[in-house]
Amino acid sequence: MSERPHTPGTTAVVIGAGIAGLVAARVLADHFTSVVVLEADALPPAARPRRGTPQARHQHGLLAGAAAELQRLFPGLQRELAAAGAPLFDFGRGTSVTLAGRRLPRTPMDLSVQAFSRDLLEWTLRRRLLTDTPVDVRDRCRVEGLSWNHDASQVTGVRLEGARTIGAAWVVDASGRFSALPDWLEHAGHPRPVRKVTDADLVYATTVLRAPAQDFDALFQPYRTPGQPRGGFAARLEHGNWLVTLFGAGGDHPPHDAVGWRKFAASLRNPDLDHLLASAAAASDSTIHTFRRTENRLTQYTRSRRWPAGLVAVGDSVAAHNPAFGQGMSAAVLQARVMAEHLTRAAELGRAPSAAARPLQRHITRLARKQWIMTAADDLVWQYHGRHRPPPLWLRPLHWYKERLLRLAATDQRLYALFTGVFHELLPPRALTSPHVVARVLLAPGGRTSRTGGTRAP
């Protein structure tokens, strides 16, 4: 794509043109004269898949709290996606949810959500950046490392293939879960960051189908740890297509052949999913695509006392979550909001933007750690289960409490609405541990979560 001239002292560079990189670039456009987004992949001229995002073929969701922030950054985005065919619906009325073995009644929640493909969202954001901001998006540009000042205390730009460099006062690493940033830091003399990995051995198998309108717009049946390893998603997307994903944890993986995939779907015993599949026909691309790199990865960049000025890691570069929890895109959007807050505060105090990098990275890491606890706890139970070992003592009460909470939410509409508000990041997680909720969980009949829930109360 086109290359605009830039001045290093007023330039920000973003590595990666995925969702995290695009929303970061939108924020940086308010604080820097020039913003350059560098993408190693070839970017398509329309809403189509690209090689660098194999996960894009699977379900992507944007939680309501993050969707509101994205709408603020890109005014009219929701309307633009709807015009492209992305359904907008009330989560409570339009989503078929099976929780703890029970299909929940669909009642309005006054919570609007939108279903779309990752390809459509990414293309729309990229187009808006190119037309509405001074952001320069360059594809086929592979970053090989960072440029530093004399003692590597501050990043001064990036190094590209072919010995080219781009000078910058601010560099954002949004290159994804397999970021090379730890290597670059270590090569410059910084301590190598510690990385935590929790793997539930979860595999996705997704296909696109054509189907008539259903009485729901989305379907969600999560797995339960460790007694029920299977689950599924479905969503009505643009162009009248349905994206249907089956998944299995703990080694119980969905097949990628059509017959085996259908048998796996039938094993969920979900009447709404069965009806959808019975009325569906193959789409133009009905290949069953699998995705296996679903482990939770948390890179703890801020454990080192030294953090380079002007450098920030966001999105999956910091924390890549199990996609079954739908937190990836939403985390990137909320991190962009935090970036805007820190850069604004630095400007108000008369400080250079580069000085905001360390406190910003600490803030982003705190947010990522909170999400890590919420998503990795279940997967850690799966991990111990797969190794035929009991989970550690600290994890057992957390898992027991969450299982009890979900079982109660399946029969208590108010508790389910509260859980949904926390899940969509409209309410803080502490809302699920208020005295009233804790009392409900502890005093509810039944000392076990269920036959499939797994653990006895500690």
Coordinates of N, CA, C and O in Angstrom, one line a residue, residues 384-385 388-392 396:
Y384 N -4.6 -30.4 34.1 CA -4.3 -31.4 35.2 C -5.1 -32.7 34.9 O -4.6 -33.8 35.2
H385 N -6.4 -32.5 34.4 CA -7.2 -33.7 34.1 C -6.5 -34.5 33.1 O -6.5 -35.8 33.2
H388 N -3.9 -36.7 34.4 CA -4.3 -37.6 35.4 C -3.8 -37.2 36.8 O -3.4 -38.0 37.6
R389 N -3.8 -35.9 37.0 CA -3.4 -35.4 38.3 C -4.5 -34.4 38.9 O -5.2 -33.8 38.1
P390 N -4.7 -34.4 40.2 CA -5.7 -33.5 40.8 C -5.2 -32.1 40.7 O -4.0 -31.8 40.7
P391 N -6.1 -31.1 40.5 CA -5.7 -29.7 40.4 C -5.1 -29.2 41.8 O -5.4 -29.8 42.8
P392 N -4.3 -28.2 41.8 CA -3.8 -27.7 43.0 C -4.8 -27.2 44.0 O -5.9 -26.8 43.6
R396 N -9.0 -25.5 43.4 CA -10.3 -26.2 43.6 C -11.4 -25.4 44.1 O -12.5 -25.5 43.5

